[in-house]
């Protein structure tokens, strides 16, 4: 009788210990910022851009890592990027704090030139004009359906940015978005030769990016699938549903590479599992 009572108590304490460990690990996994590096090589990359480093910041959703995002800014600075690319959802439409976003931007531009595109949360934001004005005043280049030339060591690549589709089409029940994005990309790349880099929030449009011949896409939106399962990957992502095809990392098709950041913050689902917040460091290498 006593032995059975002891085993019951032991099992209870073991389960409580495991539960507490899981809670601590999950909290740590939602706040412990990490940097993932991806090296891309190819003969289409200009030799002058060999070693060019892009730091990607995505889906911050007004989160703060350290006081005034000091930990995030320090991590960016120590990796010495040539440019910083913000690929949407810098703010969260449900709990917007433009001051936090602008404070981060003002410090980020002191590290490297910053280029920004919108996400679906900016498209739902009544104060987007205020945010855009503040970002531009801070020195951020806002690429709302724009293309510019980036020069480095005498070489040139084209950097493009797409506004989130929700600015134009609120519901995609008729599958209009791919055609709209294709038209925009064809307009942006018209008469432009050489290596192309696209900042676009939406990874689910990868087939469209491929068909338009974009060389490199930096994307986010999927939050790494929110809950990452061993041997399976992400569980769910917006606009992709369960077991998303494009949730994190590098995807390639023909001459097009797409890097999908797991992002930094949370939104509707306030918790990540096995899915640490990340910045992505992309380094270009010419063959």
PDB file of C-alpha atoms in Angstrom:
ATOM      1  CA  UNK A   1       0.000   0.000   0.000  1.00  0.00           C
ATOM      2  CA  UNK A   2       2.790   2.404   0.974  1.00  0.00           C
ATOM      3  CA  UNK A   3       4.783   1.470  -2.143  1.00  0.00           C
ATOM      4  CA  UNK A   4       1.785   2.231  -4.361  1.00  0.00           C
ATOM      5  CA  UNK A   5       1.286   5.575  -2.586  1.00  0.00           C
ATOM      6  CA  UNK A   6       4.979   6.412  -3.072  1.00  0.00           C
ATOM      7  CA  UNK A   7       4.808   5.589  -6.800  1.00  0.00           C
ATOM      8  CA  UNK A   8       1.757   7.820  -7.209  1.00  0.00           C
ATOM      9  CA  UNK A   9       3.527  10.733  -5.532  1.00  0.00           C
ATOM     10  CA  UNK A  10       6.684  10.116  -7.563  1.00  0.00           C
ATOM     11  CA  UNK A  11       4.732  10.091 -10.819  1.00  0.00           C
ATOM     12  CA  UNK A  12       2.983  13.318  -9.802  1.00  0.00           C
ATOM     13  CA  UNK A  13       6.280  15.098  -9.064  1.00  0.00           C
ATOM     14  CA  UNK A  14       7.839  13.819 -12.290  1.00  0.00           C
ATOM     15  CA  UNK A  15       4.890  15.103 -14.322  1.00  0.00           C
ATOM     16  CA  UNK A  16       4.945  18.484 -12.551  1.00  0.00           C
ATOM     17  CA  UNK A  17       8.701  18.778 -13.162  1.00  0.00           C
ATOM     18  CA  UNK A  18       8.260  17.929 -16.838  1.00  0.00           C
ATOM     19  CA  UNK A  19       5.425  20.439 -17.176  1.00  0.00           C
ATOM     20  CA  UNK A  20       7.453  23.208 -15.539  1.00  0.00           C
ATOM     21  CA  UNK A  21      10.445  22.397 -17.750  1.00  0.00           C
ATOM     22  CA  UNK A  22       8.211  22.572 -20.831  1.00  0.00           C
ATOM     23  CA  UNK A  23       6.806  25.937 -19.739  1.00  0.00           C
ATOM     24  CA  UNK A  24      10.279  27.380 -19.109  1.00  0.00           C
ATOM     25  CA  UNK A  25      11.578  26.013 -22.423  1.00  0.00           C
ATOM     26  CA  UNK A  26       8.595  27.457 -24.305  1.00  0.00           C
ATOM     27  CA  UNK A  27       9.010  30.899 -22.708  1.00  0.00           C
ATOM     28  CA  UNK A  28      12.723  30.825 -23.546  1.00  0.00           C
ATOM     29  CA  UNK A  29      11.919  29.710 -27.094  1.00  0.00           C
ATOM     30  CA  UNK A  30       9.659  32.722 -27.597  1.00  0.00           C
ATOM     31  CA  UNK A  31      12.207  35.271 -26.413  1.00  0.00           C
ATOM     32  CA  UNK A  32      15.665  33.859 -27.225  1.00  0.00           C
ATOM     33  CA  UNK A  33      16.616  35.671 -30.410  1.00  0.00           C
ATOM     34  CA  UNK A  34      18.821  33.819 -32.894  1.00  0.00           C
ATOM     35  CA  UNK A  35      20.482  34.548 -36.243  1.00  0.00           C
ATOM     36  CA  UNK A  36      20.398  32.043 -39.090  1.00  0.00           C
ATOM     37  CA  UNK A  37      22.870  32.367 -41.958  1.00  0.00           C
ATOM     38  CA  UNK A  38      22.208  31.386 -45.560  1.00  0.00           C
ATOM     39  CA  UNK A  39      24.841  31.613 -48.290  1.00  0.00           C
ATOM     40  CA  UNK A  40      23.645  31.849 -51.886  1.00  0.00           C
ATOM     41  CA  UNK A  41      25.954  31.371 -54.842  1.00  0.00           C
ATOM     42  CA  UNK A  42      25.408  31.631 -58.560  1.00  0.00           C
ATOM     43  CA  UNK A  43      26.940  32.912 -61.752  1.00  0.00           C
ATOM     44  CA  UNK A  44      24.134  35.473 -62.072  1.00  0.00           C
ATOM     45  CA  UNK A  45      25.366  37.251 -58.931  1.00  0.00           C
ATOM     46  CA  UNK A  46      27.732  40.071 -59.968  1.00  0.00           C
ATOM     47  CA  UNK A  47      31.286  39.489 -58.811  1.00  0.00           C
ATOM     48  CA  UNK A  48      31.220  42.926 -57.178  1.00  0.00           C
ATOM     49  CA  UNK A  49      28.457  41.649 -54.856  1.00  0.00           C
ATOM     50  CA  UNK A  50      30.379  38.601 -53.684  1.00  0.00           C
ATOM     51  CA  UNK A  51      30.303  38.785 -49.892  1.00  0.00           C
ATOM     52  CA  UNK A  52      27.344  41.194 -49.856  1.00  0.00           C
ATOM     53  CA  UNK A  53      25.328  40.628 -46.661  1.00  0.00           C
ATOM     54  CA  UNK A  54      21.604  41.211 -46.189  1.00  0.00           C
ATOM     55  CA  UNK A  55      20.064  41.118 -42.712  1.00  0.00           C
ATOM     56  CA  UNK A  56      16.378  40.257 -42.911  1.00  0.00           C
ATOM     57  CA  UNK A  57      13.949  41.399 -40.222  1.00  0.00           C
ATOM     58  CA  UNK A  58      10.407  40.098 -40.579  1.00  0.00           C
ATOM     59  CA  UNK A  59       7.136  39.986 -38.663  1.00  0.00           C
ATOM     60  CA  UNK A  60       8.280  41.939 -35.637  1.00  0.00           C
ATOM     61  CA  UNK A  61       4.642  42.716 -34.731  1.00  0.00           C
ATOM     62  CA  UNK A  62       5.744  45.446 -32.309  1.00  0.00           C
ATOM     63  CA  UNK A  63       7.715  42.927 -30.233  1.00  0.00           C
ATOM     64  CA  UNK A  64      10.713  44.197 -28.284  1.00  0.00           C
ATOM     65  CA  UNK A  65      13.883  42.239 -27.585  1.00  0.00           C
ATOM     66  CA  UNK A  66      15.569  44.070 -24.756  1.00  0.00           C
ATOM     67  CA  UNK A  67      14.858  47.652 -23.793  1.00  0.00           C
ATOM     68  CA  UNK A  68      13.969  49.582 -26.965  1.00  0.00           C
ATOM     69  CA  UNK A  69      14.943  46.484 -28.973  1.00  0.00           C
ATOM     70  CA  UNK A  70      18.566  46.755 -27.857  1.00  0.00           C
ATOM     71  CA  UNK A  71      19.181  42.999 -28.182  1.00  0.00           C
ATOM     72  CA  UNK A  72      17.818  42.919 -31.717  1.00  0.00           C
ATOM     73  CA  UNK A  73      19.787  45.987 -32.744  1.00  0.00           C
ATOM     74  CA  UNK A  74      22.982  44.613 -31.207  1.00  0.00           C
ATOM     75  CA  UNK A  75      22.534  41.329 -33.061  1.00  0.00           C
ATOM     76  CA  UNK A  76      22.076  43.208 -36.311  1.00  0.00           C
ATOM     77  CA  UNK A  77      25.106  45.406 -35.674  1.00  0.00           C
ATOM     78  CA  UNK A  78      27.464  42.576 -34.775  1.00  0.00           C
ATOM     79  CA  UNK A  79      26.713  40.808 -38.071  1.00  0.00           C
ATOM     80  CA  UNK A  80      27.758  43.878 -40.105  1.00  0.00           C
ATOM     81  CA  UNK A  81      25.144  43.739 -42.876  1.00  0.00           C
ATOM     82  CA  UNK A  82      25.447  45.811 -46.032  1.00  0.00           C
ATOM     83  CA  UNK A  83      21.694  46.411 -45.967  1.00  0.00           C
ATOM     84  CA  UNK A  84      18.777  45.579 -43.677  1.00  0.00           C
ATOM     85  CA  UNK A  85      15.564  44.323 -45.309  1.00  0.00           C
ATOM     86  CA  UNK A  86      12.306  44.549 -43.358  1.00  0.00           C
ATOM     87  CA  UNK A  87       9.806  42.216 -45.006  1.00  0.00           C
ATOM     88  CA  UNK A  88       6.486  43.271 -43.522  1.00  0.00           C
ATOM     89  CA  UNK A  89       4.398  43.250 -40.343  1.00  0.00           C
ATOM     90  CA  UNK A  90       6.715  45.619 -38.522  1.00  0.00           C
ATOM     91  CA  UNK A  91       3.645  46.508 -36.462  1.00  0.00           C
ATOM     92  CA  UNK A  92       0.592  44.540 -35.376  1.00  0.00           C
ATOM     93  CA  UNK A  93      -2.840  45.769 -36.388  1.00  0.00           C
ATOM     94  CA  UNK A  94      -4.394  44.494 -33.152  1.00  0.00           C
ATOM     95  CA  UNK A  95      -2.033  46.277 -30.743  1.00  0.00           C
ATOM     96  CA  UNK A  96      -0.235  48.929 -32.755  1.00  0.00           C
ATOM     97  CA  UNK A  97       2.564  51.003 -31.297  1.00  0.00           C
ATOM     98  CA  UNK A  98       4.037  53.150 -34.034  1.00  0.00           C
ATOM     99  CA  UNK A  99       6.516  54.725 -31.627  1.00  0.00           C
ATOM    100  CA  UNK A 100       8.131  51.324 -30.987  1.00  0.00           C
ATOM    101  CA  UNK A 101       8.411  50.686 -34.730  1.00  0.00           C
ATOM    102  CA  UNK A 102       9.905  54.097 -35.455  1.00  0.00           C
ATOM    103  CA  UNK A 103      12.328  53.880 -32.544  1.00  0.00           C
ATOM    104  CA  UNK A 104      13.655  50.617 -33.970  1.00  0.00           C
ATOM    105  CA  UNK A 105      13.885  52.066 -37.483  1.00  0.00           C
ATOM    106  CA  UNK A 106      15.737  55.184 -36.330  1.00  0.00           C
ATOM    107  CA  UNK A 107      18.434  53.038 -34.740  1.00  0.00           C
ATOM    108  CA  UNK A 108      18.542  50.416 -37.504  1.00  0.00           C
ATOM    109  CA  UNK A 109      19.425  53.005 -40.176  1.00  0.00           C
ATOM    110  CA  UNK A 110      22.551  53.816 -38.165  1.00  0.00           C
ATOM    111  CA  UNK A 111      23.720  50.226 -38.725  1.00  0.00           C
ATOM    112  CA  UNK A 112      23.060  49.938 -42.474  1.00  0.00           C
ATOM    113  CA  UNK A 113      20.673  51.256 -45.139  1.00  0.00           C
ATOM    114  CA  UNK A 114      17.174  49.945 -44.401  1.00  0.00           C
ATOM    115  CA  UNK A 115      14.624  48.875 -47.031  1.00  0.00           C
ATOM    116  CA  UNK A 116      11.039  48.092 -46.093  1.00  0.00           C
ATOM    117  CA  UNK A 117       7.917  46.511 -47.550  1.00  0.00           C
ATOM    118  CA  UNK A 118       4.512  46.153 -45.982  1.00  0.00           C
ATOM    119  CA  UNK A 119       2.731  43.068 -44.709  1.00  0.00           C
ATOM    120  CA  UNK A 120      -0.921  42.237 -44.224  1.00  0.00           C
ATOM    121  CA  UNK A 121      -0.946  43.965 -40.825  1.00  0.00           C
ATOM    122  CA  UNK A 122       0.114  47.276 -42.353  1.00  0.00           C
ATOM    123  CA  UNK A 123      -2.675  46.797 -44.904  1.00  0.00           C
ATOM    124  CA  UNK A 124      -5.155  46.599 -41.998  1.00  0.00           C
ATOM    125  CA  UNK A 125      -3.647  49.582 -40.204  1.00  0.00           C
ATOM    126  CA  UNK A 126      -5.604  52.840 -40.181  1.00  0.00           C
ATOM    127  CA  UNK A 127      -2.403  54.709 -39.252  1.00  0.00           C
ATOM    128  CA  UNK A 128      -0.310  53.309 -42.118  1.00  0.00           C
ATOM    129  CA  UNK A 129       0.243  56.765 -43.650  1.00  0.00           C
ATOM    130  CA  UNK A 130       1.615  57.949 -40.314  1.00  0.00           C
ATOM    131  CA  UNK A 131       3.881  54.901 -40.097  1.00  0.00           C
ATOM    132  CA  UNK A 132       5.159  55.333 -43.655  1.00  0.00           C
ATOM    133  CA  UNK A 133       5.843  59.034 -43.144  1.00  0.00           C
ATOM    134  CA  UNK A 134       7.731  58.297 -39.936  1.00  0.00           C
ATOM    135  CA  UNK A 135       9.804  55.549 -41.536  1.00  0.00           C
ATOM    136  CA  UNK A 136      10.782  57.760 -44.457  1.00  0.00           C
ATOM    137  CA  UNK A 137      11.647  60.598 -42.076  1.00  0.00           C
ATOM    138  CA  UNK A 138      13.939  58.169 -40.241  1.00  0.00           C
ATOM    139  CA  UNK A 139      15.740  57.385 -43.499  1.00  0.00           C
ATOM    140  CA  UNK A 140      14.080  54.061 -44.340  1.00  0.00           C
ATOM    141  CA  UNK A 141      13.509  53.398 -48.056  1.00  0.00           C
ATOM    142  CA  UNK A 142       9.886  52.254 -48.435  1.00  0.00           C
ATOM    143  CA  UNK A 143       9.541  50.058 -51.523  1.00  0.00           C
ATOM    144  CA  UNK A 144       5.801  50.211 -52.187  1.00  0.00           C
ATOM    145  CA  UNK A 145       5.713  48.532 -55.618  1.00  0.00           C
ATOM    146  CA  UNK A 146       9.031  50.122 -56.511  1.00  0.00           C
ATOM    147  CA  UNK A 147      12.374  49.058 -57.945  1.00  0.00           C
ATOM    148  CA  UNK A 148      15.729  50.722 -57.353  1.00  0.00           C
ATOM    149  CA  UNK A 149      19.318  50.062 -58.346  1.00  0.00           C
ATOM    150  CA  UNK A 150      21.730  48.965 -55.616  1.00  0.00           C
ATOM    151  CA  UNK A 151      25.392  49.759 -56.250  1.00  0.00           C
ATOM    152  CA  UNK A 152      28.219  47.936 -54.494  1.00  0.00           C
ATOM    153  CA  UNK A 153      31.903  48.026 -55.421  1.00  0.00           C
ATOM    154  CA  UNK A 154      30.958  49.250 -58.882  1.00  0.00           C
ATOM    155  CA  UNK A 155      28.426  46.470 -59.517  1.00  0.00           C
ATOM    156  CA  UNK A 156      24.655  46.881 -59.747  1.00  0.00           C
ATOM    157  CA  UNK A 157      21.647  44.727 -58.824  1.00  0.00           C
ATOM    158  CA  UNK A 158      17.949  45.572 -58.883  1.00  0.00           C
ATOM    159  CA  UNK A 159      16.141  45.671 -55.529  1.00  0.00           C
ATOM    160  CA  UNK A 160      12.351  45.531 -55.748  1.00  0.00           C
ATOM    161  CA  UNK A 161       9.553  45.662 -53.204  1.00  0.00           C
ATOM    162  CA  UNK A 162       5.882  44.720 -53.340  1.00  0.00           C
ATOM    163  CA  UNK A 163       3.102  46.198 -51.255  1.00  0.00           C
ATOM    164  CA  UNK A 164       1.055  43.548 -49.496  1.00  0.00           C
ATOM    165  CA  UNK A 165      -1.773  42.290 -51.746  1.00  0.00           C
ATOM    166  CA  UNK A 166      -4.357  43.189 -49.082  1.00  0.00           C
ATOM    167  CA  UNK A 167      -3.874  46.861 -49.938  1.00  0.00           C
ATOM    168  CA  UNK A 168      -5.518  46.102 -53.292  1.00  0.00           C
ATOM    169  CA  UNK A 169      -7.500  42.876 -52.891  1.00  0.00           C
ATOM    170  CA  UNK A 170      -9.011  42.218 -49.469  1.00  0.00           C
ATOM    171  CA  UNK A 171     -10.371  38.784 -50.374  1.00  0.00           C
ATOM    172  CA  UNK A 172      -8.735  36.363 -52.778  1.00  0.00           C
ATOM    173  CA  UNK A 173     -11.748  34.096 -53.287  1.00  0.00           C
ATOM    174  CA  UNK A 174     -11.371  34.393 -57.054  1.00  0.00           C
ATOM    175  CA  UNK A 175      -7.603  33.792 -56.936  1.00  0.00           C
ATOM    176  CA  UNK A 176      -6.883  37.237 -58.363  1.00  0.00           C
ATOM    177  CA  UNK A 177      -3.713  37.900 -56.376  1.00  0.00           C
ATOM    178  CA  UNK A 178      -1.201  35.863 -58.456  1.00  0.00           C
ATOM    179  CA  UNK A 179      -2.215  37.658 -61.664  1.00  0.00           C
ATOM    180  CA  UNK A 180      -2.010  41.048 -59.946  1.00  0.00           C
ATOM    181  CA  UNK A 181       1.440  40.276 -58.514  1.00  0.00           C
ATOM    182  CA  UNK A 182       2.625  38.981 -61.880  1.00  0.00           C
ATOM    183  CA  UNK A 183       1.566  42.228 -63.563  1.00  0.00           C
ATOM    184  CA  UNK A 184       3.325  44.311 -60.917  1.00  0.00           C
ATOM    185  CA  UNK A 185       6.539  42.289 -61.161  1.00  0.00           C
ATOM    186  CA  UNK A 186       6.591  42.438 -64.942  1.00  0.00           C
ATOM    187  CA  UNK A 187       6.221  46.220 -64.737  1.00  0.00           C
ATOM    188  CA  UNK A 188       9.018  46.475 -62.150  1.00  0.00           C
ATOM    189  CA  UNK A 189      11.445  44.307 -64.122  1.00  0.00           C
ATOM    190  CA  UNK A 190      10.702  45.820 -67.528  1.00  0.00           C
ATOM    191  CA  UNK A 191      13.910  47.008 -69.200  1.00  0.00           C
ATOM    192  CA  UNK A 192      15.962  45.863 -66.196  1.00  0.00           C
ATOM    193  CA  UNK A 193      18.711  43.321 -66.731  1.00  0.00           C
ATOM    194  CA  UNK A 194      20.943  41.637 -64.187  1.00  0.00           C
ATOM    195  CA  UNK A 195      20.404  40.118 -60.764  1.00  0.00           C
ATOM    196  CA  UNK A 196      17.068  40.886 -59.094  1.00  0.00           C
ATOM    197  CA  UNK A 197      16.212  40.837 -55.384  1.00  0.00           C
ATOM    198  CA  UNK A 198      12.575  41.062 -54.315  1.00  0.00           C
ATOM    199  CA  UNK A 199      11.210  41.943 -50.881  1.00  0.00           C
ATOM    200  CA  UNK A 200       7.696  40.523 -50.597  1.00  0.00           C
ATOM    201  CA  UNK A 201       5.822  39.514 -47.461  1.00  0.00           C
ATOM    202  CA  UNK A 202       3.979  36.556 -49.019  1.00  0.00           C
ATOM    203  CA  UNK A 203       5.824  33.224 -49.498  1.00  0.00           C
ATOM    204  CA  UNK A 204       2.714  31.434 -50.791  1.00  0.00           C
ATOM    205  CA  UNK A 205       3.190  33.337 -54.071  1.00  0.00           C
ATOM    206  CA  UNK A 206       6.477  31.560 -54.816  1.00  0.00           C
ATOM    207  CA  UNK A 207       5.215  30.095 -58.109  1.00  0.00           C
ATOM    208  CA  UNK A 208       4.452  33.624 -59.310  1.00  0.00           C
ATOM    209  CA  UNK A 209       7.915  34.853 -58.356  1.00  0.00           C
ATOM    210  CA  UNK A 210       9.407  31.915 -60.264  1.00  0.00           C
ATOM    211  CA  UNK A 211       7.326  32.554 -63.379  1.00  0.00           C
ATOM    212  CA  UNK A 212       8.428  36.203 -63.351  1.00  0.00           C
ATOM    213  CA  UNK A 213      12.096  35.201 -63.236  1.00  0.00           C
ATOM    214  CA  UNK A 214      13.042  36.844 -59.934  1.00  0.00           C
ATOM    215  CA  UNK A 215      16.485  35.687 -58.765  1.00  0.00           C
ATOM    216  CA  UNK A 216      16.111  36.102 -54.990  1.00  0.00           C
ATOM    217  CA  UNK A 217      13.008  36.651 -52.855  1.00  0.00           C
ATOM    218  CA  UNK A 218      13.040  37.557 -49.163  1.00  0.00           C
ATOM    219  CA  UNK A 219       9.732  36.767 -47.494  1.00  0.00           C
ATOM    220  CA  UNK A 220       8.073  36.154 -44.131  1.00  0.00           C
ATOM    221  CA  UNK A 221       4.398  35.963 -43.058  1.00  0.00           C
ATOM    222  CA  UNK A 222       4.385  32.237 -42.178  1.00  0.00           C
ATOM    223  CA  UNK A 223       5.876  32.640 -38.669  1.00  0.00           C
ATOM    224  CA  UNK A 224       7.761  29.398 -39.213  1.00  0.00           C
ATOM    225  CA  UNK A 225       4.498  27.495 -39.105  1.00  0.00           C
ATOM    226  CA  UNK A 226       4.024  28.750 -35.506  1.00  0.00           C
ATOM    227  CA  UNK A 227       4.419  25.292 -33.928  1.00  0.00           C
ATOM    228  CA  UNK A 228       7.337  23.354 -35.411  1.00  0.00           C
ATOM    229  CA  UNK A 229       7.048  19.600 -35.129  1.00  0.00           C
ATOM    230  CA  UNK A 230      10.090  17.287 -35.327  1.00  0.00           C
ATOM    231  CA  UNK A 231      10.515  15.683 -38.776  1.00  0.00           C
ATOM    232  CA  UNK A 232       7.397  17.509 -40.008  1.00  0.00           C
ATOM    233  CA  UNK A 233       8.019  21.254 -39.819  1.00  0.00           C
ATOM    234  CA  UNK A 234       5.492  24.016 -39.285  1.00  0.00           C
ATOM    235  CA  UNK A 235       1.934  23.239 -38.268  1.00  0.00           C
ATOM    236  CA  UNK A 236      -0.034  26.200 -39.610  1.00  0.00           C
ATOM    237  CA  UNK A 237       0.572  29.440 -41.508  1.00  0.00           C
ATOM    238  CA  UNK A 238      -1.653  32.253 -42.765  1.00  0.00           C
ATOM    239  CA  UNK A 239      -2.805  31.852 -46.374  1.00  0.00           C
ATOM    240  CA  UNK A 240      -1.329  28.330 -46.440  1.00  0.00           C
ATOM    241  CA  UNK A 241      -3.303  26.515 -43.766  1.00  0.00           C
ATOM    242  CA  UNK A 242      -2.086  23.378 -42.044  1.00  0.00           C
ATOM    243  CA  UNK A 243       1.366  21.947 -42.810  1.00  0.00           C
ATOM    244  CA  UNK A 244       2.429  24.893 -44.984  1.00  0.00           C
ATOM    245  CA  UNK A 245       4.705  24.269 -47.938  1.00  0.00           C
ATOM    246  CA  UNK A 246       6.720  27.461 -47.431  1.00  0.00           C
ATOM    247  CA  UNK A 247       7.234  28.056 -43.719  1.00  0.00           C
ATOM    248  CA  UNK A 248      10.944  28.664 -43.091  1.00  0.00           C
ATOM    249  CA  UNK A 249      14.333  28.509 -44.764  1.00  0.00           C
ATOM    250  CA  UNK A 250      15.471  28.343 -48.373  1.00  0.00           C
ATOM    251  CA  UNK A 251      13.355  27.221 -51.339  1.00  0.00           C
ATOM    252  CA  UNK A 252      14.651  26.934 -54.898  1.00  0.00           C
ATOM    253  CA  UNK A 253      13.018  26.428 -58.271  1.00  0.00           C
ATOM    254  CA  UNK A 254      15.044  26.882 -61.428  1.00  0.00           C
ATOM    255  CA  UNK A 255      16.924  30.143 -61.107  1.00  0.00           C
ATOM    256  CA  UNK A 256      14.748  31.508 -58.290  1.00  0.00           C
ATOM    257  CA  UNK A 257      15.674  31.275 -54.607  1.00  0.00           C
ATOM    258  CA  UNK A 258      13.273  32.283 -51.838  1.00  0.00           C
ATOM    259  CA  UNK A 259      14.291  32.790 -48.207  1.00  0.00           C
ATOM    260  CA  UNK A 260      11.396  32.636 -45.739  1.00  0.00           C
ATOM    261  CA  UNK A 261      12.111  34.069 -42.305  1.00  0.00           C
ATOM    262  CA  UNK A 262      10.428  32.532 -39.262  1.00  0.00           C
ATOM    263  CA  UNK A 263      10.043  36.090 -38.057  1.00  0.00           C
ATOM    264  CA  UNK A 264      10.344  37.627 -34.635  1.00  0.00           C
ATOM    265  CA  UNK A 265       6.952  38.345 -33.094  1.00  0.00           C
ATOM    266  CA  UNK A 266       3.536  36.775 -32.701  1.00  0.00           C
ATOM    267  CA  UNK A 267       0.067  37.982 -33.546  1.00  0.00           C
ATOM    268  CA  UNK A 268      -3.273  36.146 -33.506  1.00  0.00           C
ATOM    269  CA  UNK A 269      -1.593  33.046 -32.090  1.00  0.00           C
ATOM    270  CA  UNK A 270       0.419  34.539 -29.206  1.00  0.00           C
ATOM    271  CA  UNK A 271       2.797  31.614 -28.743  1.00  0.00           C
ATOM    272  CA  UNK A 272       5.481  29.762 -30.694  1.00  0.00           C
ATOM    273  CA  UNK A 273       6.640  26.220 -30.040  1.00  0.00           C
ATOM    274  CA  UNK A 274      10.049  24.857 -31.051  1.00  0.00           C
ATOM    275  CA  UNK A 275      10.327  27.938 -33.224  1.00  0.00           C
ATOM    276  CA  UNK A 276      12.698  30.601 -31.925  1.00  0.00           C
ATOM    277  CA  UNK A 277      12.444  34.161 -33.228  1.00  0.00           C
ATOM    278  CA  UNK A 278      15.110  34.842 -35.830  1.00  0.00           C
ATOM    279  CA  UNK A 279      16.840  37.307 -38.034  1.00  0.00           C
ATOM    280  CA  UNK A 280      18.182  35.862 -41.278  1.00  0.00           C
ATOM    281  CA  UNK A 281      21.584  36.741 -42.698  1.00  0.00           C
ATOM    282  CA  UNK A 282      21.849  36.168 -46.433  1.00  0.00           C
ATOM    283  CA  UNK A 283      25.304  36.346 -47.986  1.00  0.00           C
ATOM    284  CA  UNK A 284      25.736  36.449 -51.753  1.00  0.00           C
ATOM    285  CA  UNK A 285      28.671  34.674 -53.380  1.00  0.00           C
ATOM    286  CA  UNK A 286      29.509  34.967 -57.064  1.00  0.00           C
ATOM    287  CA  UNK A 287      30.627  31.793 -58.849  1.00  0.00           C
TER     288      UNK A 287
END
